[in-house]
Coordinates of C-alpha atoms in Angstrom, one line a residue:
Chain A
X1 CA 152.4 297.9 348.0
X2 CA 151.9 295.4 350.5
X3 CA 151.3 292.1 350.1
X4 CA 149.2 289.8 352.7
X5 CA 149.5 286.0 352.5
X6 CA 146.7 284.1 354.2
X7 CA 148.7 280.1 354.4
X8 CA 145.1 278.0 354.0
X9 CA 142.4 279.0 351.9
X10 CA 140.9 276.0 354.1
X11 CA 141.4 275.1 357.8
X12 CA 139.8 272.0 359.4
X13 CA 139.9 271.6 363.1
X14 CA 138.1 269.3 365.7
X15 CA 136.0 270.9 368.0
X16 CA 138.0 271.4 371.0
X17 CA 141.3 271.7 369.2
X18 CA 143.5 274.6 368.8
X19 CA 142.6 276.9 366.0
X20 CA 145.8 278.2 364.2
X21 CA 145.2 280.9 360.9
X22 CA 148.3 282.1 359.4
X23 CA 149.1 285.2 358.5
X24 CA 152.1 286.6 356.9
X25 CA 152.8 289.9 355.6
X26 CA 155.6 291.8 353.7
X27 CA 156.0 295.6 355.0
X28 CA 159.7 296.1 356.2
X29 CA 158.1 298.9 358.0
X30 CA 155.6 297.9 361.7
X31 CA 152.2 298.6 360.2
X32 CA 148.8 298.0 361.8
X33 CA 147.4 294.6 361.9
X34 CA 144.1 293.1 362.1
X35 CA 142.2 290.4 361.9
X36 CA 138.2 290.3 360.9
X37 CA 135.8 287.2 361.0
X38 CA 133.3 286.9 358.4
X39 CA 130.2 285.2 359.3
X40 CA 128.3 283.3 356.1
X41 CA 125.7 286.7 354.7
X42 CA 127.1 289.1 356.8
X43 CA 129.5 291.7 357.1
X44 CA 133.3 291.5 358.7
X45 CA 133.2 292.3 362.4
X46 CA 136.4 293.1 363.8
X47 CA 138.7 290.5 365.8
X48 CA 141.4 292.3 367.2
X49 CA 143.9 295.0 366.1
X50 CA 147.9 295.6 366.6
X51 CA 148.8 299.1 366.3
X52 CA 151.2 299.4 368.8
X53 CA 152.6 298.0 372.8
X54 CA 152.3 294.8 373.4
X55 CA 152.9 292.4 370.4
X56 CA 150.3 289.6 372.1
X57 CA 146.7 291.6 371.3
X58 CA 143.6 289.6 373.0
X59 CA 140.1 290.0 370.8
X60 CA 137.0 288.8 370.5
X61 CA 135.3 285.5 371.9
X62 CA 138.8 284.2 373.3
X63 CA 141.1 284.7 370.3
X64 CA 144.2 285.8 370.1
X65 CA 147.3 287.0 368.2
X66 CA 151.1 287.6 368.5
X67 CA 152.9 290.5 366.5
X68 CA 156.5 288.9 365.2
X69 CA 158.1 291.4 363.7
X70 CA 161.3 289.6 362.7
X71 CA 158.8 286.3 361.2
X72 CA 156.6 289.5 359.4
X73 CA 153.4 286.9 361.0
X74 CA 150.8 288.0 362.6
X75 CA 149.3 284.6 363.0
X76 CA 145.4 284.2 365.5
X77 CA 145.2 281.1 367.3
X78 CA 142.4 280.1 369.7
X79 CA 143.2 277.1 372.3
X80 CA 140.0 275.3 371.7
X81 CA 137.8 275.7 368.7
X82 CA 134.1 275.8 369.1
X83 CA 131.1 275.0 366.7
X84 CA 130.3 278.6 366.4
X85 CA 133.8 279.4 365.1
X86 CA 133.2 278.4 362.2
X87 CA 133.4 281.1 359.8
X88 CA 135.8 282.9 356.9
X89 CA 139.0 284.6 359.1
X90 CA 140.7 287.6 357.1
X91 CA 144.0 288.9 357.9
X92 CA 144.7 292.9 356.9
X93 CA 147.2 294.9 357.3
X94 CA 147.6 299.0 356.8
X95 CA 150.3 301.2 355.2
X96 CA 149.8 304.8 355.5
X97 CA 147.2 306.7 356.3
X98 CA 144.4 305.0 355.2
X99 CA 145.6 302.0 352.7
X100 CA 144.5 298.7 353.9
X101 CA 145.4 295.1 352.1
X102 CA 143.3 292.1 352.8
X103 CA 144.7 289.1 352.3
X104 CA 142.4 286.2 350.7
X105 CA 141.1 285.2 353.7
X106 CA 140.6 281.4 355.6
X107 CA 137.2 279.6 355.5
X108 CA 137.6 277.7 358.8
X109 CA 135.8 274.5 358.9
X110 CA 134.6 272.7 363.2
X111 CA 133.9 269.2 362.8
X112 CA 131.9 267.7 365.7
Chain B
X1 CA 123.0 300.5 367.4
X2 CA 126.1 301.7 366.0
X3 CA 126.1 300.2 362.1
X4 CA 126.3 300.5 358.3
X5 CA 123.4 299.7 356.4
X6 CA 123.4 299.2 352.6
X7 CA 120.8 298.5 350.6
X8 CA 119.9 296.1 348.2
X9 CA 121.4 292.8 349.7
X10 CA 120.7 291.2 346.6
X11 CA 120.8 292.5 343.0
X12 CA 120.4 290.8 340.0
X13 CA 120.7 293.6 337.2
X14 CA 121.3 293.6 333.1
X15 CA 124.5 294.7 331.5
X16 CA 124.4 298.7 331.1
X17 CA 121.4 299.6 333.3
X18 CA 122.7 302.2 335.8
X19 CA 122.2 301.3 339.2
X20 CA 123.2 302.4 342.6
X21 CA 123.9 300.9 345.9
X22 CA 123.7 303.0 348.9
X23 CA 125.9 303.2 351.9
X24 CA 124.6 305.1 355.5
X25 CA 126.7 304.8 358.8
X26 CA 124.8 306.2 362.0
X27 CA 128.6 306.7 363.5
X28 CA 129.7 310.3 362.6
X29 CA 132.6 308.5 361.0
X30 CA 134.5 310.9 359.1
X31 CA 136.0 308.0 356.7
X32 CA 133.9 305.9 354.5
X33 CA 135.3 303.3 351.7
X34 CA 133.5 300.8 349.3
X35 CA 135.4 297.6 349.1
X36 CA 134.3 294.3 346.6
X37 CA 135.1 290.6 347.3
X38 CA 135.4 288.5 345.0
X39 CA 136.9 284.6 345.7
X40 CA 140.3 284.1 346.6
X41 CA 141.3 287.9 345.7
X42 CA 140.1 288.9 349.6
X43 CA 138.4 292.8 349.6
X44 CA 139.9 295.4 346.8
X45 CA 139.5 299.3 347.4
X46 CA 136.8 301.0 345.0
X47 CA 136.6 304.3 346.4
X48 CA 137.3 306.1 350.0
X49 CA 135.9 309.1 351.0
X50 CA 138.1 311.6 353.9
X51 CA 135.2 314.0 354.4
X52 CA 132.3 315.4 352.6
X53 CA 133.0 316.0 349.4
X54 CA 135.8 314.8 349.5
X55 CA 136.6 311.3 347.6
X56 CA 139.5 309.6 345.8
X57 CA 140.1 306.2 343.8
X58 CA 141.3 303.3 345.6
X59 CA 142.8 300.3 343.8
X60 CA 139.9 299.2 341.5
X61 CA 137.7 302.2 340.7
X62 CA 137.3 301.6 336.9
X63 CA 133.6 301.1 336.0
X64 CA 132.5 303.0 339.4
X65 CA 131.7 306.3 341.0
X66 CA 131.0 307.4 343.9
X67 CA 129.9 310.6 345.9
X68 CA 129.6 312.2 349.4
X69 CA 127.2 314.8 349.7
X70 CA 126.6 314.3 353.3
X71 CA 128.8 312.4 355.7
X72 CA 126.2 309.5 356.7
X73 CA 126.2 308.8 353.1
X74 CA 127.9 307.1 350.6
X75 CA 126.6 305.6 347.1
X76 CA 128.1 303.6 345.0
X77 CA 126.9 304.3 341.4
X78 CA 127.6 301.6 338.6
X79 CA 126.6 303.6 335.5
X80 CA 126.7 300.7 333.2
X81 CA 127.4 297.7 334.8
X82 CA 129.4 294.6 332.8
X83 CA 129.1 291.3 333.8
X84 CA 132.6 291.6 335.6
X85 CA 131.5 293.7 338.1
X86 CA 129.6 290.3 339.3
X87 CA 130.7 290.7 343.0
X88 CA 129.9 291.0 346.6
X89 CA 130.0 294.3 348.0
X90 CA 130.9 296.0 350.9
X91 CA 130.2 299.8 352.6
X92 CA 132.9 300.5 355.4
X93 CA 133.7 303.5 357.9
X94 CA 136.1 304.2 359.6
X95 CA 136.1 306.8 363.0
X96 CA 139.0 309.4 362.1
X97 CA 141.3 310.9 359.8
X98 CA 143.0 312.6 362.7
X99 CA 145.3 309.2 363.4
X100 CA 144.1 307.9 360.1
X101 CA 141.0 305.0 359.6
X102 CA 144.0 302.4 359.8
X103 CA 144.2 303.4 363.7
X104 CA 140.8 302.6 364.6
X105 CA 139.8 299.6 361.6
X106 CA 136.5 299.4 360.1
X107 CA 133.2 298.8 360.6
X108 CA 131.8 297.3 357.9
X109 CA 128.0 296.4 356.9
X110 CA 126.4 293.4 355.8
X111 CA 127.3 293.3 351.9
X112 CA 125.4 293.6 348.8
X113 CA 126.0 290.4 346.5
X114 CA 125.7 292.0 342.6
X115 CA 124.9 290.2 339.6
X116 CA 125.4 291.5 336.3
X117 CA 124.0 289.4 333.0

């Protein structure tokens, strides 16, 4: 089984600063990757995906995230953090046909 | 607008009274999967469902059942709850089973926060 490891359970940034959320994971096979943002009382929307092409996979309101296979990362960034980012960030990742491991997830914290 | 609507948002039950928590996705999606949250553990697998009738176990289905009599739908029954099934819950669907639901990802609804005494 695969196993997803979020570095962070917390993540404080400035406003303005660059966002970093780790993600590492441990299939020796390319599986799918993705990233969902959880919003407090609400439901995961989906960030962006990596199934297959270019490793660098844009998403949702200007974040980003680069595919490393020989790091097993899949790490999101976002150049300047805004108020409204400020949410829980879960990495997943697929084997298969249909399994899909979460890791534990990032609560990321914008100060003013 | 394309979603998945579960109902209630909020339950606060008593250990062994059978309860359900339902699950309907206005997408056609052929794959549907119930997932709980608990802190620092991320989302776990209950169930998944390919098709109707059609349903398996995922990773923690002990203490849960689930059924698929029609593909919008997707109930997830608890028929006697223990206070370790305390958890936030989430309904999600997934577009095909032709390239799999791990092709497309999830959509996945709002969440239904459980509390068992």
């Amino acid at each position: 089984a695969q196993s997803v490891t979020q570095l962070g359970s917390h993540v404080s940034v400035s406003e303005g600063a660059l966002v970093l959320l780790r993600c590492n994971y441990s299939s020796s096979v390319p599986p799918y990757l993705f990233w969902y943002v959880q919003y407090p009382n609400q439901g995961l929307q989906l960030l962006l995906k990596y199934t297959t092409g270019a490793t660098l996979v844009k998403g949702i309101n200007g974040f980003e995230a680069e595919f490393k296979k020989s790091e097993t990362s899949f790490h999101l960034t976002k150049p300047s953090a805004h108020m409204s980012d400020a949410a829980e960030y879960f990495c997943a990742v697929s084997e298969g046909f249909n399994k899909f491991y979460f890791g534990s997830g990032t609560k990321l914290n914008v100060k003013p | 607008e394309a979603q998945v609507t579960q109902n209630p948002r909020y339950l606060i039950t008593v250990t062994g009274k059978k309860l359900t928590v339902t699950c309907s996705q206005n997408m056609n999606h052929e794959y549907m999967s119930w997932y709980r949250q608990d802190p620092g553990l991320g989302l776990r697998q209950i169930y998944y469902s390919m098709n109707v009738e059609v349903t398996d176990k995922g990773d923690v289905p002990e203490g849960y059942k689930v059924s698929r009599k029609e593909k919008r739908n997707f109930p997830l029954i608890l028929e006697s709850p223990s206070p370790n099934q305390t958890s936030l819950y989430f309904c999600a669907s997934s577009l095909g089973t032709q390239k799999g639901p791990n092709h497309y990802g999830y959509t996945f609804g709002s969440g239904t926060r459980l509390t068992v005494v």
